[in-house]
PDB file of C-alpha atoms in Angstrom:
ATOM      1  CA  UNK A   1       0.000   0.000   0.000  1.00 58.00           C
ATOM      2  CA  UNK A   2       1.724   3.179  -1.197  1.00 62.00           C
ATOM      3  CA  UNK A   3      -1.099   5.577  -0.599  1.00 91.00           C
ATOM      4  CA  UNK A   4      -2.138   8.294   1.764  1.00 95.00           C
ATOM      5  CA  UNK A   5      -5.917   8.139   2.137  1.00 96.00           C
ATOM      6  CA  UNK A   6      -7.897  11.226   3.057  1.00 97.00           C
ATOM      7  CA  UNK A   7     -11.563  11.451   3.987  1.00 97.00           C
ATOM      8  CA  UNK A   8     -13.865  13.071   3.181  1.00 97.00           C
ATOM      9  CA  UNK A   9     -12.961  14.187  -0.347  1.00 95.00           C
ATOM     10  CA  UNK A  10     -15.330  17.143  -0.157  1.00 96.00           C
ATOM     11  CA  UNK A  11     -16.730  19.003   2.840  1.00 97.00           C
ATOM     12  CA  UNK A  12     -19.053  21.971   3.137  1.00 96.00           C
ATOM     13  CA  UNK A  13     -19.423  23.407   6.613  1.00 94.00           C
ATOM     14  CA  UNK A  14     -20.914  26.435   8.274  1.00 93.00           C
ATOM     15  CA  UNK A  15     -18.893  28.819  10.382  1.00 92.00           C
ATOM     16  CA  UNK A  16     -20.391  27.428  13.607  1.00 91.00           C
ATOM     17  CA  UNK A  17     -19.815  23.769  12.768  1.00 91.00           C
ATOM     18  CA  UNK A  18     -17.236  21.354  14.130  1.00 95.00           C
ATOM     19  CA  UNK A  19     -15.841  18.815  11.720  1.00 96.00           C
ATOM     20  CA  UNK A  20     -12.792  16.604  11.351  1.00 97.00           C
ATOM     21  CA  UNK A  21     -10.591  15.620   8.431  1.00 98.00           C
ATOM     22  CA  UNK A  22      -8.992  12.198   8.503  1.00 98.00           C
ATOM     23  CA  UNK A  23      -5.762  10.895   7.043  1.00 97.00           C
ATOM     24  CA  UNK A  24      -4.323   7.379   7.039  1.00 97.00           C
ATOM     25  CA  UNK A  25      -1.120   5.805   5.728  1.00 95.00           C
ATOM     26  CA  UNK A  26       0.137   2.222   5.959  1.00 89.00           C
ATOM     27  CA  UNK A  27       3.613   2.703   4.554  1.00 90.00           C
ATOM     28  CA  UNK A  28       5.302   2.757   7.962  1.00 89.00           C
ATOM     29  CA  UNK A  29       6.263   6.374   7.439  1.00 88.00           C
ATOM     30  CA  UNK A  30       7.582   8.148  10.511  1.00 86.00           C
ATOM     31  CA  UNK A  31       6.259  11.624   9.884  1.00 89.00           C
ATOM     32  CA  UNK A  32       2.911  13.019   8.815  1.00 92.00           C
ATOM     33  CA  UNK A  33       1.919  16.510   7.749  1.00 93.00           C
ATOM     34  CA  UNK A  34      -1.059  18.747   7.116  1.00 96.00           C
ATOM     35  CA  UNK A  35      -0.863  21.283   4.311  1.00 95.00           C
ATOM     36  CA  UNK A  36      -3.304  23.923   3.119  1.00 96.00           C
ATOM     37  CA  UNK A  37      -3.436  24.819  -0.565  1.00 96.00           C
ATOM     38  CA  UNK A  38      -5.316  27.749  -2.065  1.00 95.00           C
ATOM     39  CA  UNK A  39      -6.089  27.871  -5.785  1.00 92.00           C
ATOM     40  CA  UNK A  40      -3.032  28.399  -8.023  1.00 89.00           C
ATOM     41  CA  UNK A  41      -0.743  28.508  -4.983  1.00 92.00           C
ATOM     42  CA  UNK A  42       1.738  25.953  -3.600  1.00 93.00           C
ATOM     43  CA  UNK A  43       0.877  23.962  -0.478  1.00 94.00           C
ATOM     44  CA  UNK A  44       1.579  25.696   2.832  1.00 93.00           C
ATOM     45  CA  UNK A  45       2.686  23.680   5.833  1.00 92.00           C
ATOM     46  CA  UNK A  46       0.330  23.724   8.819  1.00 95.00           C
ATOM     47  CA  UNK A  47       1.482  20.934  11.148  1.00 93.00           C
ATOM     48  CA  UNK A  48       4.134  18.229  11.387  1.00 90.00           C
ATOM     49  CA  UNK A  49       3.949  15.072  13.479  1.00 90.00           C
ATOM     50  CA  UNK A  50       7.335  13.419  13.638  1.00 85.00           C
ATOM     51  CA  UNK A  51       8.210  10.711  16.128  1.00 78.00           C
ATOM     52  CA  UNK A  52       5.042  11.561  18.072  1.00 77.00           C
ATOM     53  CA  UNK A  53       6.053  15.190  18.443  1.00 84.00           C
ATOM     54  CA  UNK A  54       3.946  17.989  17.054  1.00 86.00           C
ATOM     55  CA  UNK A  55       5.442  21.003  15.320  1.00 83.00           C
ATOM     56  CA  UNK A  56       3.190  23.912  14.497  1.00 82.00           C
ATOM     57  CA  UNK A  57       3.409  26.662  11.935  1.00 84.00           C
ATOM     58  CA  UNK A  58       2.894  29.643  14.225  1.00 85.00           C
ATOM     59  CA  UNK A  59       0.747  31.401  11.651  1.00 89.00           C
ATOM     60  CA  UNK A  60      -1.955  28.692  11.784  1.00 94.00           C
ATOM     61  CA  UNK A  61      -4.980  29.887  13.789  1.00 95.00           C
ATOM     62  CA  UNK A  62      -6.200  27.887  16.785  1.00 94.00           C
ATOM     63  CA  UNK A  63      -9.446  26.985  15.037  1.00 95.00           C
ATOM     64  CA  UNK A  64      -7.370  24.216  13.432  1.00 97.00           C
ATOM     65  CA  UNK A  65      -6.154  21.498  15.803  1.00 95.00           C
ATOM     66  CA  UNK A  66      -4.328  18.328  14.793  1.00 94.00           C
ATOM     67  CA  UNK A  67      -4.528  14.972  16.509  1.00 94.00           C
ATOM     68  CA  UNK A  68      -2.352  11.925  15.969  1.00 91.00           C
ATOM     69  CA  UNK A  69      -4.063   8.847  17.526  1.00 91.00           C
ATOM     70  CA  UNK A  70      -1.275   6.535  16.286  1.00 88.00           C
ATOM     71  CA  UNK A  71       1.576   6.476  13.806  1.00 86.00           C
ATOM     72  CA  UNK A  72      -0.743   5.689  10.883  1.00 92.00           C
ATOM     73  CA  UNK A  73      -3.497   8.185  11.534  1.00 94.00           C
ATOM     74  CA  UNK A  74      -3.630  11.950  11.528  1.00 95.00           C
ATOM     75  CA  UNK A  75      -6.765  14.004  12.081  1.00 96.00           C
ATOM     76  CA  UNK A  76      -7.415  17.713  11.680  1.00 97.00           C
ATOM     77  CA  UNK A  77     -10.212  19.088  13.847  1.00 97.00           C
ATOM     78  CA  UNK A  78     -11.979  22.181  12.542  1.00 96.00           C
ATOM     79  CA  UNK A  79     -14.020  24.601  14.625  1.00 95.00           C
ATOM     80  CA  UNK A  80     -15.485  28.050  13.944  1.00 94.00           C
ATOM     81  CA  UNK A  81     -13.831  28.365  10.565  1.00 95.00           C
ATOM     82  CA  UNK A  82     -14.003  31.427   8.353  1.00 96.00           C
ATOM     83  CA  UNK A  83     -14.819  31.584   4.629  1.00 96.00           C
ATOM     84  CA  UNK A  84     -11.158  32.362   3.896  1.00 96.00           C
ATOM     85  CA  UNK A  85     -10.306  28.906   5.278  1.00 97.00           C
ATOM     86  CA  UNK A  86     -11.892  27.364   2.187  1.00 97.00           C
ATOM     87  CA  UNK A  87      -9.089  25.471   0.446  1.00 97.00           C
ATOM     88  CA  UNK A  88      -7.703  22.048  -0.446  1.00 97.00           C
ATOM     89  CA  UNK A  89      -6.329  20.395   2.699  1.00 98.00           C
ATOM     90  CA  UNK A  90      -3.591  17.921   1.971  1.00 97.00           C
ATOM     91  CA  UNK A  91      -2.165  15.246   4.206  1.00 97.00           C
ATOM     92  CA  UNK A  92       1.315  13.882   3.504  1.00 94.00           C
ATOM     93  CA  UNK A  93       3.712  11.395   5.011  1.00 92.00           C
ATOM     94  CA  UNK A  94       7.427  10.826   4.687  1.00 89.00           C
ATOM     95  CA  UNK A  95       9.726   7.883   5.248  1.00 83.00           C
ATOM     96  CA  UNK A  96      12.399   9.944   6.935  1.00 72.00           C
ATOM     97  CA  UNK A  97      11.428  12.314   9.713  1.00 66.00           C
ATOM     98  CA  UNK A  98      13.344  15.029   7.918  1.00 64.00           C
ATOM     99  CA  UNK A  99      11.462  14.460   4.680  1.00 63.00           C
ATOM    100  CA  UNK A 100      14.678  13.832   2.775  1.00 69.00           C
ATOM    101  CA  UNK A 101      13.138  11.223   0.533  1.00 73.00           C
ATOM    102  CA  UNK A 102      10.138  13.229  -0.449  1.00 80.00           C
ATOM    103  CA  UNK A 103       6.599  13.251   0.735  1.00 88.00           C
ATOM    104  CA  UNK A 104       3.659  11.127  -0.362  1.00 91.00           C
ATOM    105  CA  UNK A 105       0.550  13.248  -0.586  1.00 94.00           C
ATOM    106  CA  UNK A 106      -3.074  12.256  -0.360  1.00 95.00           C
ATOM    107  CA  UNK A 107      -5.657  13.529  -2.851  1.00 95.00           C
ATOM    108  CA  UNK A 108      -6.855  16.094  -0.370  1.00 96.00           C
ATOM    109  CA  UNK A 109     -10.114  17.269   1.153  1.00 97.00           C
ATOM    110  CA  UNK A 110     -11.717  20.182  -0.641  1.00 97.00           C
ATOM    111  CA  UNK A 111     -13.220  22.307   2.112  1.00 97.00           C
ATOM    112  CA  UNK A 112     -15.797  25.029   1.578  1.00 97.00           C
ATOM    113  CA  UNK A 113     -16.800  27.216   4.513  1.00 96.00           C
ATOM    114  CA  UNK A 114     -20.127  28.988   4.078  1.00 95.00           C
TER     115      UNK A 114
ATOM    116  CA  UNK B   1      13.109  37.539  -1.788  1.00 73.00           C
ATOM    117  CA  UNK B   2      11.416  34.148  -1.815  1.00 80.00           C
ATOM    118  CA  UNK B   3      13.538  31.166  -0.829  1.00 88.00           C
ATOM    119  CA  UNK B   4      12.499  29.317  -3.984  1.00 92.00           C
ATOM    120  CA  UNK B   5      11.627  31.110  -7.216  1.00 93.00           C
ATOM    121  CA  UNK B   6       9.692  29.402  -9.990  1.00 94.00           C
ATOM    122  CA  UNK B   7       8.111  30.947 -13.059  1.00 85.00           C
ATOM    123  CA  UNK B   8       4.366  30.247 -12.713  1.00 80.00           C
ATOM    124  CA  UNK B   9       3.819  30.242 -16.465  1.00 84.00           C
ATOM    125  CA  UNK B  10       1.416  29.279 -17.890  1.00 92.00           C
ATOM    126  CA  UNK B  11       3.456  27.309 -20.392  1.00 95.00           C
ATOM    127  CA  UNK B  12       1.824  25.886 -23.523  1.00 97.00           C
ATOM    128  CA  UNK B  13       3.674  23.534 -25.892  1.00 97.00           C
ATOM    129  CA  UNK B  14       2.746  21.207 -28.763  1.00 98.00           C
ATOM    130  CA  UNK B  15       2.751  17.466 -28.262  1.00 98.00           C
ATOM    131  CA  UNK B  16       6.226  15.979 -28.678  1.00 97.00           C
ATOM    132  CA  UNK B  17       8.058  19.121 -27.579  1.00 97.00           C
ATOM    133  CA  UNK B  18      10.851  19.151 -25.003  1.00 97.00           C
ATOM    134  CA  UNK B  19       9.733  21.031 -21.907  1.00 97.00           C
ATOM    135  CA  UNK B  20      12.129  22.794 -19.556  1.00 96.00           C
ATOM    136  CA  UNK B  21      10.953  23.810 -16.094  1.00 97.00           C
ATOM    137  CA  UNK B  22      13.225  25.706 -13.738  1.00 96.00           C
ATOM    138  CA  UNK B  23      13.631  26.903 -10.167  1.00 96.00           C
ATOM    139  CA  UNK B  24      16.244  28.947  -8.375  1.00 95.00           C
ATOM    140  CA  UNK B  25      16.858  28.980  -4.661  1.00 93.00           C
ATOM    141  CA  UNK B  26      18.744  31.192  -2.265  1.00 90.00           C
ATOM    142  CA  UNK B  27      19.525  29.043   0.794  1.00 85.00           C
ATOM    143  CA  UNK B  28      22.760  27.048   0.642  1.00 82.00           C
ATOM    144  CA  UNK B  29      21.381  24.733   3.335  1.00 81.00           C
ATOM    145  CA  UNK B  30      18.970  23.305   0.817  1.00 81.00           C
ATOM    146  CA  UNK B  31      20.308  19.868  -0.061  1.00 82.00           C
ATOM    147  CA  UNK B  32      17.400  17.717  -1.245  1.00 88.00           C
ATOM    148  CA  UNK B  33      15.530  18.548  -4.410  1.00 92.00           C
ATOM    149  CA  UNK B  34      12.233  17.246  -5.692  1.00 93.00           C
ATOM    150  CA  UNK B  35       9.769  17.758  -8.479  1.00 96.00           C
ATOM    151  CA  UNK B  36       6.074  17.167  -7.967  1.00 96.00           C
ATOM    152  CA  UNK B  37       3.312  16.961 -10.543  1.00 97.00           C
ATOM    153  CA  UNK B  38      -0.176  18.066  -9.541  1.00 97.00           C
ATOM    154  CA  UNK B  39      -3.239  17.450 -11.651  1.00 95.00           C
ATOM    155  CA  UNK B  40      -6.250  19.663 -11.126  1.00 91.00           C
ATOM    156  CA  UNK B  41      -8.061  18.897  -7.868  1.00 85.00           C
ATOM    157  CA  UNK B  42      -5.547  16.213  -6.900  1.00 90.00           C
ATOM    158  CA  UNK B  43      -2.665  16.035  -4.439  1.00 93.00           C
ATOM    159  CA  UNK B  44       0.935  16.515  -5.604  1.00 95.00           C
ATOM    160  CA  UNK B  45       2.673  13.380  -6.898  1.00 94.00           C
ATOM    161  CA  UNK B  46       6.422  12.941  -6.426  1.00 92.00           C
ATOM    162  CA  UNK B  47       8.100  12.690  -9.845  1.00 94.00           C
ATOM    163  CA  UNK B  48      11.798  13.024  -9.169  1.00 92.00           C
ATOM    164  CA  UNK B  49      14.047  13.229  -6.133  1.00 89.00           C
ATOM    165  CA  UNK B  50      17.742  14.014  -6.030  1.00 88.00           C
ATOM    166  CA  UNK B  51      20.321  15.316  -3.581  1.00 83.00           C
ATOM    167  CA  UNK B  52      23.431  15.822  -5.645  1.00 81.00           C
ATOM    168  CA  UNK B  53      24.493  18.058  -8.471  1.00 85.00           C
ATOM    169  CA  UNK B  54      24.148  16.526 -11.902  1.00 88.00           C
ATOM    170  CA  UNK B  55      21.433  14.760 -13.839  1.00 91.00           C
ATOM    171  CA  UNK B  56      18.977  12.071 -12.864  1.00 92.00           C
ATOM    172  CA  UNK B  57      16.881  10.407 -15.521  1.00 95.00           C
ATOM    173  CA  UNK B  58      13.621   8.476 -15.237  1.00 94.00           C
ATOM    174  CA  UNK B  59      11.964   7.637 -18.518  1.00 96.00           C
ATOM    175  CA  UNK B  60      11.017  10.848 -20.289  1.00 97.00           C
ATOM    176  CA  UNK B  61      11.918  12.947 -17.243  1.00 97.00           C
ATOM    177  CA  UNK B  62      15.352  14.330 -16.350  1.00 96.00           C
ATOM    178  CA  UNK B  63      16.060  16.306 -13.190  1.00 96.00           C
ATOM    179  CA  UNK B  64      19.126  18.514 -13.169  1.00 95.00           C
ATOM    180  CA  UNK B  65      20.711  20.199 -10.159  1.00 94.00           C
ATOM    181  CA  UNK B  66      23.460  22.806 -10.198  1.00 93.00           C
ATOM    182  CA  UNK B  67      24.279  23.607  -6.580  1.00 91.00           C
ATOM    183  CA  UNK B  68      26.949  26.136  -7.502  1.00 91.00           C
ATOM    184  CA  UNK B  69      24.343  28.232  -9.305  1.00 93.00           C
ATOM    185  CA  UNK B  70      21.470  27.232  -6.979  1.00 93.00           C
ATOM    186  CA  UNK B  71      19.472  26.197  -9.997  1.00 94.00           C
ATOM    187  CA  UNK B  72      17.325  23.127 -10.597  1.00 95.00           C
ATOM    188  CA  UNK B  73      15.550  21.998 -13.745  1.00 96.00           C
ATOM    189  CA  UNK B  74      13.112  19.365 -14.918  1.00 97.00           C
ATOM    190  CA  UNK B  75      13.136  18.333 -18.565  1.00 97.00           C
ATOM    191  CA  UNK B  76      10.276  16.423 -20.158  1.00 98.00           C
ATOM    192  CA  UNK B  77      11.050  14.765 -23.487  1.00 98.00           C
ATOM    193  CA  UNK B  78       8.389  13.840 -26.036  1.00 98.00           C
ATOM    194  CA  UNK B  79       5.746  15.665 -24.023  1.00 98.00           C
ATOM    195  CA  UNK B  80       2.236  14.215 -24.043  1.00 98.00           C
ATOM    196  CA  UNK B  81      -1.180  15.780 -23.401  1.00 97.00           C
ATOM    197  CA  UNK B  82      -1.291  13.668 -20.231  1.00 97.00           C
ATOM    198  CA  UNK B  83       1.680  15.708 -18.954  1.00 98.00           C
ATOM    199  CA  UNK B  84      -0.605  18.743 -18.698  1.00 97.00           C
ATOM    200  CA  UNK B  85      -0.490  19.643 -15.007  1.00 97.00           C
ATOM    201  CA  UNK B  86       1.139  22.005 -12.549  1.00 97.00           C
ATOM    202  CA  UNK B  87       4.756  21.176 -11.768  1.00 98.00           C
ATOM    203  CA  UNK B  88       6.137  22.184  -8.382  1.00 97.00           C
ATOM    204  CA  UNK B  89       9.762  22.191  -7.386  1.00 96.00           C
ATOM    205  CA  UNK B  90      10.344  21.468  -3.702  1.00 93.00           C
ATOM    206  CA  UNK B  91      13.454  21.657  -1.596  1.00 90.00           C
ATOM    207  CA  UNK B  92      14.385  20.411   1.879  1.00 85.00           C
ATOM    208  CA  UNK B  93      17.163  21.654   4.147  1.00 79.00           C
ATOM    209  CA  UNK B  94      19.727  19.188   5.413  1.00 72.00           C
ATOM    210  CA  UNK B  95      18.518  19.446   8.986  1.00 68.00           C
ATOM    211  CA  UNK B  96      14.885  20.299   8.480  1.00 66.00           C
ATOM    212  CA  UNK B  97      11.625  18.571   7.723  1.00 65.00           C
ATOM    213  CA  UNK B  98      10.037  21.548   6.033  1.00 75.00           C
ATOM    214  CA  UNK B  99       9.384  21.187   2.319  1.00 83.00           C
ATOM    215  CA  UNK B 100       9.735  24.583   0.629  1.00 88.00           C
ATOM    216  CA  UNK B 101       7.755  24.732  -2.595  1.00 93.00           C
ATOM    217  CA  UNK B 102       8.128  26.936  -5.618  1.00 95.00           C
ATOM    218  CA  UNK B 103       4.998  28.646  -6.903  1.00 94.00           C
ATOM    219  CA  UNK B 104       4.409  25.907  -9.477  1.00 95.00           C
ATOM    220  CA  UNK B 105       4.406  26.106 -13.281  1.00 96.00           C
ATOM    221  CA  UNK B 106       1.176  25.323 -15.102  1.00 96.00           C
ATOM    222  CA  UNK B 107       1.945  23.282 -18.225  1.00 97.00           C
ATOM    223  CA  UNK B 108      -0.423  22.523 -21.103  1.00 97.00           C
ATOM    224  CA  UNK B 109       0.614  20.095 -23.840  1.00 98.00           C
ATOM    225  CA  UNK B 110      -1.574  20.530 -26.895  1.00 97.00           C
ATOM    226  CA  UNK B 111      -2.375  17.514 -29.119  1.00 95.00           C
TER     227      UNK B 111
END
C-alpha cells in the first residue's frame, strides 16, 4: 500500500460547525503533515507530526487542531472556521522524519466554509 | 526575496516538444531537491528526487541540479497531453523537515 488516504474528499461546513478531516497511511512512514493549498498557490505547511512530536506553523490559527491517535493516523479538527479557510487540505507522510526522501501526498479534502 | 523562485507560467507547448521547467533557490542549506506533478483537484505526486548536483533520468523525465548556481531543472522529453499539469519544485534543508515549494508552473501540452 503506497497511498495516503484522506476522507472526506469534499466538505461543506458552516462557520459554527465542528468537523474533522482524517488521514491514514500504511507505509510505515515516521512523519505526517497537514498542508493547506489555495487555488493556483503551492501547499503551505500547517502541522508536522514526527516521532510523536507535534510542530506547528505559528501562523496557523487555533481553530485548526491536529490529533495523531497513532503512527498511521492523523486528524485535523476544525471549529469556527471562516470563509477564507476554504481550500484544499492535503495530508502527507514521509519515510524519513526530515522528509529527505520526499513526501507522499493524499488527494486532499476540498473544504468550503459557508 | 522568496527562498524558492519558480516561473508560474502558464506554459503551452505542442505534443512531442521538449519542456524545460526551472527553479532557483537562495539558501545554501537546501540539499534535497524534488519535483512534484499536480493534476487539477488532486494532491501533488512525487516525480523526481535528487540530492546531488548533476542529472537524474527516469523515462522521459530528467532532473538537473546545479548547486553552484542554486538552480534546478526538470526536462520532459516527447511531451504528451497527459503531462498537462502544474509542476512544483520542492526543496528540503539538510537538517529540516520543512518542504519549501516553488509557486508551481502550469503546463499545457496541446495535441
